[in-house]
DNA sequence: TGACTTTGTCACCGAGCGGTGATATAAGCA
DNA sequence: TGCTTATATCACCGCTCGGTGACAAAGTCA
């Protein structure tokens, strides 16, 4: 173990970036439990006092991190990469793709998963900020593609419910394989789930 | 603040119970983050060394706690208090009641909610034990009331999905009011949700 | 060059943590 | 009564935590 703090370059900008990205890697590796001033400074290989100098403290650093991340899938990603093709699909096809893409998007964002769990245990700068981002993104998506007709509140709630279920199952699957007879560690299990989502969608809105 | 450790009665059984119940109240009040040897001992007003003597450590104490709790709703509770009436209902009526009762059961078990979140962040004696209890309970319930016909795998998955959604929304509602346009802090929001569940059930299995 | 600012290092604080060995004291029994 | 044992307390260890003030060294500019 070489102690290379002594050769630290002197560049505020780079140091800030190192700290911010340390938050990300630490969050991905250890979860929000391991997120402290000492740990972040260690991870960034930077003195912890700089966290106070540059960000006013850990919460400032965390919210700086929150502003730079690709935490939540964009409408584009949820639509599957091509908005126009998506817009031309039938409603049931749209919803089916939405479910599929949402599962994929969540699975490949371990930090987002970590934060979603965090949101359930406490409220702080980051979780509040992320909550706002997500809520806006969801509403925007609804308005863009799904709720063309009015008084379709039930449909919106069904979609929200499916989204909640997906969120829960993805979050659980990170530590626990089995849920209600569903094997969340296998592709087959997730296919069964997507199938069920399609059944729900078909049953709820028909072939529209 | 009186320091009443000195008048502590000398009764192993009672002391054990005090420690075990301290785990429960601490879990309910502070969540699993505040659950440490010192904190539990303080809460029980007992010296922490007794945790090691009587339970071999915190994990032993926690798993002793896990064996004594009413964490997971029984089949009876999920059925609504009367198994025979429930058994006579139509399938869709059963599922609808199941959803309603599951929401109620979860809402009134803050410690269970805490543990469910805990399960998503790490695996330890308690979470593994609780996971087993719940999984068995769910399977048992399926077999008892829902899966009379074979090859109804889709239906089981739909039910699991609804259960997952309920779990997620109840857990979130403890810290966050809004989700996908759904107001989780109001009865109206939950009624909207139950309505959506009914829509899903009707759409999936008809009036059977 | 010398003065001043910016950037990074270091040493230290009090507090809380998990964990343990020595000790006090109440209970039970001869 | 005295002896033993079960039960509970206390003092202390090493560690990490969040946080701060003093200082070193590089950069900047006159």
Short mmCIF file of C-alpha atoms (C1' of nucleotides) in Angstrom, two decimals:
data_model
loop_
_atom_site.label_atom_id
_atom_site.label_comp_id
_atom_site.label_asym_id
_atom_site.label_seq_id
_atom_site.Cartn_x
_atom_site.Cartn_y
_atom_site.Cartn_z
CA UNK A 1 0.00 0.00 0.00
CA UNK A 2 1.64 3.17 -1.17
CA UNK A 3 0.63 6.34 0.50
CA UNK A 4 0.24 8.72 -2.39
CA UNK A 5 -1.57 11.57 -0.75
CA UNK A 6 1.66 13.54 -0.81
CA UNK A 7 1.75 13.77 -4.59
CA UNK A 8 -1.84 14.98 -4.79
CA UNK A 9 -2.23 17.41 -7.64
CA UNK A 10 -3.63 20.78 -6.73
CA UNK A 11 -6.71 21.30 -8.80
CA UNK A 12 -9.95 22.16 -7.16
CA UNK A 13 -12.05 21.07 -10.10
CA UNK A 14 -10.54 17.62 -10.32
CA UNK A 15 -10.65 17.13 -6.58
CA UNK A 16 -14.32 18.01 -6.55
CA UNK A 17 -15.00 15.52 -9.30
CA UNK A 18 -13.05 12.83 -7.48
CA UNK A 19 -15.18 13.36 -4.41
CA UNK A 20 -18.41 13.32 -6.34
CA UNK A 21 -17.59 10.15 -8.18
CA UNK A 22 -16.42 8.55 -4.95
CA UNK A 23 -19.95 8.97 -3.66
CA UNK A 24 -21.21 7.00 -6.63
CA UNK A 25 -18.80 4.11 -6.36
CA UNK A 26 -19.20 3.89 -2.63
CA UNK A 27 -22.96 3.90 -2.94
CA UNK A 28 -22.78 1.12 -5.51
CA UNK A 29 -20.35 -0.99 -3.53
CA UNK A 30 -21.46 -0.52 0.07
CA UNK A 31 -24.91 0.94 -0.09
CA UNK A 32 -26.04 3.99 1.81
CA UNK A 33 -24.96 2.54 5.12
CA UNK A 34 -21.30 2.98 4.32
CA UNK A 35 -21.76 6.55 3.19
CA UNK A 36 -19.89 8.79 5.62
CA UNK A 37 -17.41 11.63 5.52
CA UNK A 38 -14.46 9.42 6.35
CA UNK A 39 -15.43 6.68 3.93
CA UNK A 40 -15.99 9.03 1.00
CA UNK A 41 -12.72 10.84 1.60
CA UNK A 42 -10.91 7.53 1.79
CA UNK A 43 -12.55 6.31 -1.39
CA UNK A 44 -11.60 9.50 -3.24
CA UNK A 45 -8.12 9.39 -1.75
CA UNK A 46 -8.57 12.94 -0.61
CA UNK A 47 -8.53 14.59 2.77
CA UNK A 48 -11.94 14.72 4.35
CA UNK A 49 -11.62 18.36 5.28
CA UNK A 50 -12.00 19.19 1.61
CA UNK A 51 -15.54 17.87 1.72
CA UNK A 52 -16.34 20.64 4.17
CA UNK A 53 -14.41 23.25 2.23
CA UNK A 54 -15.82 22.50 -1.17
CA UNK A 55 -19.30 21.29 -0.40
CA UNK A 56 -20.02 22.58 3.05
CA UNK A 57 -20.35 19.03 4.34
CA UNK A 58 -21.46 15.59 3.31
CA UNK A 59 -25.00 16.58 2.45
CA UNK A 60 -23.75 19.26 0.09
CA UNK A 61 -21.52 16.74 -1.60
CA UNK A 62 -24.35 14.26 -1.88
CA UNK A 63 -26.68 16.75 -3.43
CA UNK A 64 -23.95 17.77 -5.88
CA UNK A 65 -23.76 14.10 -6.77
CA UNK A 66 -27.52 14.00 -7.14
CA UNK A 67 -27.42 16.73 -9.75
CA UNK A 68 -24.96 14.95 -11.99
CA UNK A 69 -26.30 11.46 -12.20
CA UNK A 70 -28.18 9.38 -14.71
CA UNK A 71 -30.37 7.94 -12.03
CA UNK A 72 -33.69 7.75 -13.62
CA UNK A 73 -34.42 6.40 -17.10
CA UNK A 74 -35.47 9.03 -19.59
CA UNK A 75 -38.73 8.83 -21.46
CA UNK A 76 -36.64 7.83 -24.46
CA UNK A 77 -35.16 4.86 -22.65
CA UNK A 78 -38.51 3.76 -21.26
CA UNK A 79 -39.98 3.95 -24.73
CA UNK A 80 -37.27 1.65 -26.01
CA UNK A 81 -34.99 4.06 -27.83
CA UNK A 82 -37.30 5.35 -30.54
CA UNK A 83 -40.07 7.70 -29.54
CA UNK A 84 -41.79 7.75 -32.90
CA UNK A 85 -42.07 4.01 -33.25
CA UNK A 86 -43.31 3.88 -29.72
CA UNK A 87 -45.93 6.54 -30.34
CA UNK A 88 -47.35 4.52 -33.18
CA UNK A 89 -47.92 1.42 -31.06
CA UNK A 90 -51.27 0.46 -29.64
CA UNK A 91 -51.83 1.35 -26.03
CA UNK A 92 -51.43 -2.21 -24.81
CA UNK A 93 -48.26 -2.60 -26.80
CA UNK A 94 -46.96 0.63 -25.31
CA UNK A 95 -47.62 -0.53 -21.78
CA UNK A 96 -46.08 -3.89 -22.40
CA UNK A 97 -42.90 -2.32 -23.74
CA UNK A 98 -42.89 0.15 -20.90
CA UNK A 99 -42.89 -2.67 -18.37
CA UNK A 100 -40.13 -4.50 -20.15
CA UNK A 101 -37.94 -1.45 -20.51
CA UNK A 102 -38.53 -0.34 -16.97
CA UNK A 103 -37.32 -3.68 -15.65
CA UNK A 104 -34.21 -3.43 -17.80
CA UNK A 105 -33.56 0.18 -16.84
CA UNK A 106 -33.83 -0.53 -13.14
CA UNK A 107 -31.72 -3.65 -13.24
CA UNK A 108 -28.81 -1.84 -14.78
CA UNK A 109 -28.87 1.00 -12.24
CA UNK A 110 -27.65 -0.42 -8.95
CA UNK A 111 -27.12 3.02 -7.49
CA UNK A 112 -30.68 4.00 -8.28
CA UNK A 113 -31.86 0.86 -6.55
CA UNK A 114 -29.76 1.71 -3.54
CA UNK A 115 -31.27 5.17 -3.40
CA UNK A 116 -34.80 3.86 -3.81
CA UNK A 117 -34.28 1.75 -0.72
CA UNK A 118 -32.75 4.69 1.02
CA UNK A 119 -35.85 6.73 0.26
CA UNK A 120 -37.87 4.20 2.19
CA UNK A 121 -35.77 4.49 5.32
CA UNK A 122 -35.18 8.22 5.64
CA UNK A 123 -35.62 11.59 4.04
CA UNK A 124 -32.64 13.77 3.30
CA UNK A 125 -31.39 16.16 0.63
CA UNK A 126 -30.62 13.47 -1.89
CA UNK A 127 -33.69 11.34 -1.45
CA UNK A 128 -35.95 14.38 -1.64
CA UNK A 129 -34.20 15.60 -4.75
CA UNK A 130 -34.35 12.22 -6.40
CA UNK A 131 -37.96 11.79 -5.43
CA UNK A 132 -38.82 15.01 -7.21
CA UNK A 133 -36.92 14.04 -10.31
CA UNK A 134 -38.63 10.68 -10.50
CA UNK A 135 -42.08 11.93 -9.78
CA UNK A 136 -41.81 14.56 -12.50
CA UNK A 137 -40.41 12.07 -14.93
CA UNK A 138 -43.25 9.65 -14.32
CA UNK A 139 -45.94 12.26 -14.66
CA UNK A 140 -44.35 13.57 -17.81
CA UNK A 141 -44.26 10.11 -19.25
CA UNK A 142 -47.89 9.50 -18.46
CA UNK A 143 -48.90 12.70 -20.13
CA UNK A 144 -46.76 12.09 -23.16
CA UNK A 145 -47.90 8.65 -24.07
CA UNK A 146 -50.55 7.10 -21.97
CA UNK A 147 -53.29 9.39 -20.89
CA UNK A 148 -54.57 10.65 -24.19
CA UNK A 149 -58.12 10.07 -23.08
CA UNK A 150 -59.44 11.71 -19.96
CA UNK A 151 -61.12 9.93 -17.08
CA UNK A 152 -58.74 7.01 -17.43
CA UNK A 153 -57.69 7.30 -13.85
CA UNK A 154 -58.04 3.58 -13.29
CA UNK A 155 -55.62 2.86 -16.08
CA UNK A 156 -53.07 5.25 -14.67
CA UNK A 157 -53.38 3.61 -11.28
CA UNK A 158 -52.94 0.17 -12.82
CA UNK A 159 -49.78 1.35 -14.53
CA UNK A 160 -48.53 2.84 -11.29
CA UNK A 161 -49.27 -0.42 -9.54
CA UNK A 162 -47.31 -2.39 -12.10
CA UNK A 163 -44.44 0.05 -11.75
CA UNK A 164 -44.50 -0.35 -7.99
CA UNK A 165 -44.47 -4.12 -8.30
CA UNK A 166 -41.53 -4.03 -10.69
CA UNK A 167 -39.64 -1.70 -8.39
CA UNK A 168 -40.23 -3.93 -5.42
CA UNK A 169 -39.25 -7.11 -7.18
CA UNK A 170 -36.10 -5.65 -8.68
CA UNK A 171 -35.05 -4.26 -5.32
CA UNK A 172 -35.71 -7.55 -3.59
CA UNK A 173 -34.02 -9.60 -6.24
CA UNK A 174 -30.71 -8.04 -5.29
CA UNK A 175 -30.65 -9.94 -2.02
CA UNK A 176 -33.43 -12.46 -2.14
CA UNK A 177 -34.10 -14.94 -4.90
CA UNK A 178 -37.52 -16.21 -4.08
CA UNK A 179 -40.73 -14.24 -3.75
CA UNK A 180 -44.18 -15.75 -3.76
CA UNK A 181 -42.96 -18.71 -5.72
CA UNK A 182 -41.32 -16.45 -8.27
CA UNK A 183 -37.65 -17.14 -8.91
CA UNK A 184 -36.17 -13.69 -9.27
CA UNK A 185 -32.70 -14.99 -10.00
CA UNK A 186 -33.61 -16.66 -13.27
CA UNK A 187 -34.62 -15.24 -16.63
CA UNK A 188 -37.55 -17.63 -16.61
CA UNK A 189 -38.90 -15.96 -13.49
CA UNK A 190 -38.75 -12.52 -15.05
CA UNK A 191 -40.35 -13.79 -18.22
CA UNK A 192 -43.17 -15.21 -16.16
CA UNK A 193 -43.52 -11.78 -14.63
CA UNK A 194 -43.60 -9.99 -17.96
CA UNK A 195 -46.17 -12.47 -19.13
CA UNK A 196 -48.32 -11.66 -16.12
CA UNK A 197 -47.98 -7.96 -16.85
CA UNK A 198 -49.25 -8.57 -20.36
CA UNK A 199 -52.17 -10.56 -18.99
CA UNK A 200 -53.04 -7.66 -16.74
CA UNK A 201 -52.79 -5.13 -19.50
CA UNK A 202 -54.87 -7.16 -21.91
CA UNK A 203 -57.47 -7.78 -19.27
CA UNK A 204 -57.63 -4.15 -18.29
CA UNK A 205 -57.78 -2.37 -21.60
CA UNK A 206 -58.40 -5.03 -24.19
CA UNK A 207 -56.60 -4.70 -27.49
CA UNK A 208 -56.97 -0.99 -27.90
CA UNK B 1 -33.11 10.99 35.18
CA UNK B 2 -32.78 8.39 37.87
CA UNK B 3 -30.17 5.75 37.44
CA UNK B 4 -32.01 2.65 38.45
CA UNK B 5 -29.66 -0.03 37.25
CA UNK B 6 -28.64 -0.63 40.82
CA UNK B 7 -32.04 -1.95 41.85
CA UNK B 8 -32.22 -4.35 38.92
CA UNK B 9 -33.92 -7.52 39.95
CA UNK B 10 -31.96 -10.69 39.42
CA UNK B 11 -34.05 -12.87 37.22
CA UNK B 12 -32.60 -14.27 34.06
CA UNK B 13 -35.94 -14.96 32.46
CA UNK B 14 -37.25 -11.44 32.93
CA UNK B 15 -34.01 -9.89 31.83
CA UNK B 16 -34.05 -11.96 28.66
CA UNK B 17 -37.59 -10.83 27.95
CA UNK B 18 -36.68 -7.21 28.55
CA UNK B 19 -33.89 -7.47 26.05
CA UNK B 20 -36.05 -9.18 23.47
CA UNK B 21 -38.82 -6.65 23.73
CA UNK B 22 -36.29 -3.83 23.63
CA UNK B 23 -35.33 -5.04 20.17
CA UNK B 24 -38.93 -4.67 19.10
CA UNK B 25 -39.48 -1.19 20.42
CA UNK B 26 -36.14 0.02 19.15
CA UNK B 27 -36.85 -1.41 15.73
CA UNK B 28 -40.21 0.32 15.66
CA UNK B 29 -38.87 3.65 16.85
CA UNK B 30 -35.49 3.94 15.16
CA UNK B 31 -35.49 1.37 12.41
CA UNK B 32 -32.74 -1.13 11.84
CA UNK B 33 -30.08 1.55 11.66
CA UNK B 34 -30.27 2.23 15.35
CA UNK B 35 -30.07 -1.42 16.25
CA UNK B 36 -26.78 -1.98 18.08
CA UNK B 37 -25.57 -3.67 21.22
CA UNK B 38 -25.31 -0.43 23.17
CA UNK B 39 -28.64 0.90 21.98
CA UNK B 40 -30.56 -2.25 22.81
CA UNK B 41 -28.99 -2.52 26.25
CA UNK B 42 -29.81 1.11 26.92
CA UNK B 43 -33.39 0.60 25.76
CA UNK B 44 -33.82 -2.44 27.99
CA UNK B 45 -32.12 -0.63 30.87
CA UNK B 46 -29.81 -3.56 31.23
CA UNK B 47 -26.07 -3.97 30.95
CA UNK B 48 -24.93 -4.83 27.46
CA UNK B 49 -22.74 -7.66 28.59
CA UNK B 50 -25.89 -9.64 29.31
CA UNK B 51 -26.62 -9.68 25.60
CA UNK B 52 -23.45 -11.66 25.12
CA UNK B 53 -24.09 -13.89 28.11
CA UNK B 54 -27.67 -14.79 27.34
CA UNK B 55 -27.76 -14.69 23.58
CA UNK B 56 -24.17 -15.03 22.50
CA UNK B 57 -24.30 -11.61 20.91
CA UNK B 58 -26.65 -9.28 19.10
CA UNK B 59 -27.46 -11.66 16.29
CA UNK B 60 -28.52 -14.31 18.76
CA UNK B 61 -30.76 -11.82 20.48
CA UNK B 62 -32.24 -10.71 17.21
CA UNK B 63 -33.02 -14.20 16.11
CA UNK B 64 -34.60 -14.90 19.49
CA UNK B 65 -36.75 -11.86 18.81
CA UNK B 66 -37.56 -13.19 15.37
CA UNK B 67 -38.97 -16.38 16.86
CA UNK B 68 -41.42 -14.61 19.12
CA UNK B 69 -43.05 -12.07 16.90
CA UNK B 70 -46.35 -11.66 15.12
CA UNK B 71 -44.62 -10.36 12.05
CA UNK B 72 -46.54 -11.85 9.27
CA UNK B 73 -50.33 -11.98 8.95
CA UNK B 74 -51.78 -15.43 9.30
CA UNK B 75 -53.94 -16.97 6.65
CA UNK B 76 -56.87 -16.26 8.93
CA UNK B 77 -56.09 -12.56 9.03
CA UNK B 78 -55.57 -12.36 5.29
CA UNK B 79 -58.87 -14.08 4.75
CA UNK B 80 -60.59 -11.48 6.87
CA UNK B 81 -61.17 -13.37 10.10
CA UNK B 82 -63.45 -16.15 8.95
CA UNK B 83 -61.98 -18.90 6.83
CA UNK B 84 -65.28 -20.57 6.02
CA UNK B 85 -66.98 -17.47 4.70
CA UNK B 86 -63.88 -16.71 2.73
CA UNK B 87 -63.76 -20.19 1.23
CA UNK B 88 -67.30 -19.76 -0.05
CA UNK B 89 -66.50 -16.59 -1.98
CA UNK B 90 -65.90 -16.48 -5.69
CA UNK B 91 -62.29 -16.39 -6.75
CA UNK B 92 -62.41 -12.74 -7.72
CA UNK B 93 -64.05 -11.87 -4.43
CA UNK B 94 -61.36 -13.80 -2.60
CA UNK B 95 -58.59 -11.95 -4.35
CA UNK B 96 -60.20 -8.62 -3.77
CA UNK B 97 -60.52 -9.27 -0.05
CA UNK B 98 -57.01 -10.62 0.05
CA UNK B 99 -55.67 -7.37 -1.34
CA UNK B 100 -57.69 -5.28 1.07
CA UNK B 101 -56.68 -7.31 4.10
CA UNK B 102 -53.06 -7.45 3.09
CA UNK B 103 -52.91 -3.67 2.93
CA UNK B 104 -54.47 -3.42 6.37
CA UNK B 105 -52.22 -6.09 7.84
CA UNK B 106 -49.08 -4.46 6.56
CA UNK B 107 -50.06 -0.97 7.61
CA UNK B 108 -50.54 -2.01 11.20
CA UNK B 109 -47.17 -3.76 11.43
CA UNK B 110 -44.50 -1.08 11.41
CA UNK B 111 -41.85 -3.49 12.61
CA UNK B 112 -42.61 -5.86 9.78
CA UNK B 113 -42.26 -2.97 7.35
CA UNK B 114 -38.94 -2.09 8.88
CA UNK B 115 -37.74 -5.64 8.48
CA UNK B 116 -38.95 -5.87 4.90
CA UNK B 117 -36.80 -2.89 4.06
CA UNK B 118 -33.97 -4.41 5.99
CA UNK B 119 -34.29 -7.55 3.90
CA UNK B 120 -33.61 -5.48 0.83
CA UNK B 121 -30.39 -4.05 2.15
CA UNK B 122 -28.69 -7.00 3.75
CA UNK B 123 -28.99 -10.64 4.70
CA UNK B 124 -28.59 -11.71 8.29
CA UNK B 125 -30.09 -14.19 10.74
CA UNK B 126 -33.31 -12.29 11.19
CA UNK B 127 -33.97 -11.37 7.60
CA UNK B 128 -33.29 -14.93 6.47
CA UNK B 129 -35.56 -16.31 9.13
CA UNK B 130 -38.32 -13.87 8.35
CA UNK B 131 -37.96 -14.50 4.65
CA UNK B 132 -38.55 -18.20 5.23
CA UNK B 133 -41.59 -17.59 7.40
CA UNK B 134 -43.15 -15.28 4.87
CA UNK B 135 -42.41 -17.42 1.86
CA UNK B 136 -43.94 -20.46 3.52
CA UNK B 137 -46.94 -18.47 4.62
CA UNK B 138 -47.56 -17.18 1.12
CA UNK B 139 -47.21 -20.57 -0.52
CA UNK B 140 -49.50 -22.10 2.06
CA UNK B 141 -52.08 -19.44 1.41
CA UNK B 142 -51.94 -19.97 -2.33
CA UNK B 143 -52.45 -23.66 -1.92
CA UNK B 144 -55.25 -23.26 0.55
CA UNK B 145 -57.47 -20.89 -1.33
CA UNK B 146 -56.37 -19.81 -4.72
CA UNK B 147 -54.85 -22.50 -6.85
CA UNK B 148 -57.63 -25.00 -6.98
CA UNK B 149 -57.19 -25.39 -10.71
CA UNK B 150 -53.87 -26.41 -12.14
CA UNK B 151 -52.00 -24.57 -14.85
CA UNK B 152 -53.08 -21.26 -13.38
CA UNK B 153 -49.53 -20.10 -13.10
CA UNK B 154 -50.37 -16.76 -14.66
CA UNK B 155 -52.95 -16.08 -12.01
CA UNK B 156 -50.52 -16.87 -9.23
CA UNK B 157 -47.99 -14.52 -10.76
CA UNK B 158 -50.59 -11.78 -11.05
CA UNK B 159 -51.42 -12.21 -7.38
CA UNK B 160 -47.73 -12.11 -6.48
CA UNK B 161 -47.37 -8.97 -8.53
CA UNK B 162 -50.23 -7.28 -6.75
CA UNK B 163 -48.71 -8.33 -3.43
CA UNK B 164 -45.39 -6.87 -4.44
CA UNK B 165 -47.02 -3.60 -5.46
CA UNK B 166 -48.88 -3.36 -2.17
CA UNK B 167 -45.71 -4.05 -0.23
CA UNK B 168 -43.82 -1.40 -2.10
CA UNK B 169 -46.48 1.24 -1.75
CA UNK B 170 -47.02 0.62 1.95
CA UNK B 171 -43.29 0.76 2.59
CA UNK B 172 -42.93 3.96 0.60
CA UNK B 173 -45.95 5.59 2.16
CA UNK B 174 -44.17 5.67 5.49
CA UNK B 175 -41.79 8.34 4.24
CA UNK B 176 -43.11 9.54 0.93
CA UNK B 177 -46.61 10.66 0.17
CA UNK B 178 -46.69 10.82 -3.56
CA UNK B 179 -46.01 8.04 -6.02
CA UNK B 180 -46.94 8.12 -9.66
CA UNK B 181 -49.67 10.62 -9.00
CA UNK B 182 -51.05 8.44 -6.22
CA UNK B 183 -51.50 10.17 -2.88
CA UNK B 184 -50.45 7.53 -0.38
CA UNK B 185 -51.22 9.69 2.61
CA UNK B 186 -54.95 9.85 1.98
CA UNK B 187 -57.64 7.23 2.21
CA UNK B 188 -58.81 8.31 -1.21
CA UNK B 189 -55.46 7.29 -2.67
CA UNK B 190 -55.67 3.84 -1.16
CA UNK B 191 -59.23 3.44 -2.32
CA UNK B 192 -58.13 4.31 -5.83
CA UNK B 193 -55.52 1.61 -5.47
CA UNK B 194 -57.98 -1.00 -4.29
CA UNK B 195 -60.24 -0.09 -7.14
CA UNK B 196 -57.38 -0.66 -9.57
CA UNK B 197 -56.69 -4.02 -8.00
CA UNK B 198 -60.29 -4.98 -8.57
CA UNK B 199 -60.06 -3.86 -12.16
CA UNK B 200 -57.02 -6.05 -12.62
CA UNK B 201 -58.66 -9.04 -11.02
CA UNK B 202 -61.84 -8.71 -13.02
CA UNK B 203 -59.86 -8.29 -16.19
CA UNK B 204 -57.67 -11.25 -15.48
CA UNK B 205 -60.14 -13.89 -14.36
CA UNK B 206 -63.56 -12.55 -15.18
CA UNK B 207 -66.33 -13.15 -12.67
CA UNK B 208 -65.42 -16.71 -11.81
"C1'" DT C 1 12.13 38.69 -5.17
"C1'" DG C 2 8.31 38.87 -1.60
"C1'" DA C 3 3.38 38.96 -0.23
"C1'" DC C 4 -0.91 36.81 -0.64
"C1'" DT C 5 -4.29 33.24 -2.01
"C1'" DT C 6 -5.52 28.70 -3.10
"C1'" DT C 7 -5.10 23.95 -2.35
"C1'" DG C 8 -4.00 20.01 0.29
"C1'" DT C 9 -2.04 17.63 4.78
"C1'" DC C 10 -1.91 16.54 9.47
"C1'" DA C 11 -2.95 16.08 14.30
"C1'" DC C 12 -6.26 16.20 17.34
"C1'" DC C 13 -11.04 16.37 19.75
"C1'" DG C 14 -15.19 14.20 21.95
"C1'" DA C 15 -18.47 10.76 21.13
"C1'" DG C 16 -20.23 6.35 20.11
"C1'" DC C 17 -19.38 1.83 18.74
"C1'" DG C 18 -18.64 -3.56 19.65
"C1'" DG C 19 -16.49 -6.32 22.86
"C1'" DT C 20 -14.27 -8.27 27.37
"C1'" DG C 21 -12.22 -9.20 32.02
"C1'" DA C 22 -12.68 -8.14 36.76
"C1'" DT C 23 -15.79 -7.32 40.37
"C1'" DA C 24 -19.95 -6.63 43.20
"C1'" DT C 25 -24.15 -8.51 45.06
"C1'" DA C 26 -28.37 -11.13 45.48
"C1'" DA C 27 -30.29 -15.98 45.83
"C1'" DG C 28 -30.11 -20.54 47.18
"C1'" DC C 29 -28.52 -24.04 49.96
"C1'" DA C 30 -25.91 -26.71 53.74
"C1'" DT D 1 -24.78 -18.53 59.92
"C1'" DG D 2 -21.33 -19.03 56.01
"C1'" DC D 3 -20.27 -20.90 51.16
"C1'" DT D 4 -21.28 -21.23 46.33
"C1'" DT D 5 -23.29 -19.87 42.29
"C1'" DA D 6 -26.18 -17.22 39.41
"C1'" DT D 7 -26.94 -12.66 38.08
"C1'" DA D 8 -25.88 -7.94 37.12
"C1'" DT D 9 -22.45 -3.93 37.10
"C1'" DC D 10 -18.38 -1.45 36.01
"C1'" DA D 11 -14.18 -0.04 33.94
"C1'" DC D 12 -11.69 -0.31 30.23
"C1'" DC D 13 -9.91 -1.56 25.38
"C1'" DG D 14 -9.23 -0.36 20.42
"C1'" DC D 15 -11.61 1.42 16.77
"C1'" DT D 16 -14.33 4.54 13.70
"C1'" DC D 17 -17.04 8.33 13.40
"C1'" DG D 18 -18.01 13.54 12.30
"C1'" DG D 19 -15.76 17.70 12.79
"C1'" DT D 20 -12.01 21.50 13.34
"C1'" DG D 21 -7.82 24.36 13.77
"C1'" DA D 22 -2.96 24.75 12.63
"C1'" DC D 23 0.14 24.27 9.15
"C1'" DA D 24 2.71 23.15 4.59
"C1'" DA D 25 3.28 23.81 -0.11
"C1'" DA D 26 2.01 25.22 -4.65
"C1'" DG D 27 0.23 29.00 -7.58
"C1'" DT D 28 -0.33 33.93 -8.57
"C1'" DC D 29 0.77 38.42 -9.04
"C1'" DA D 30 3.17 42.89 -7.97
#
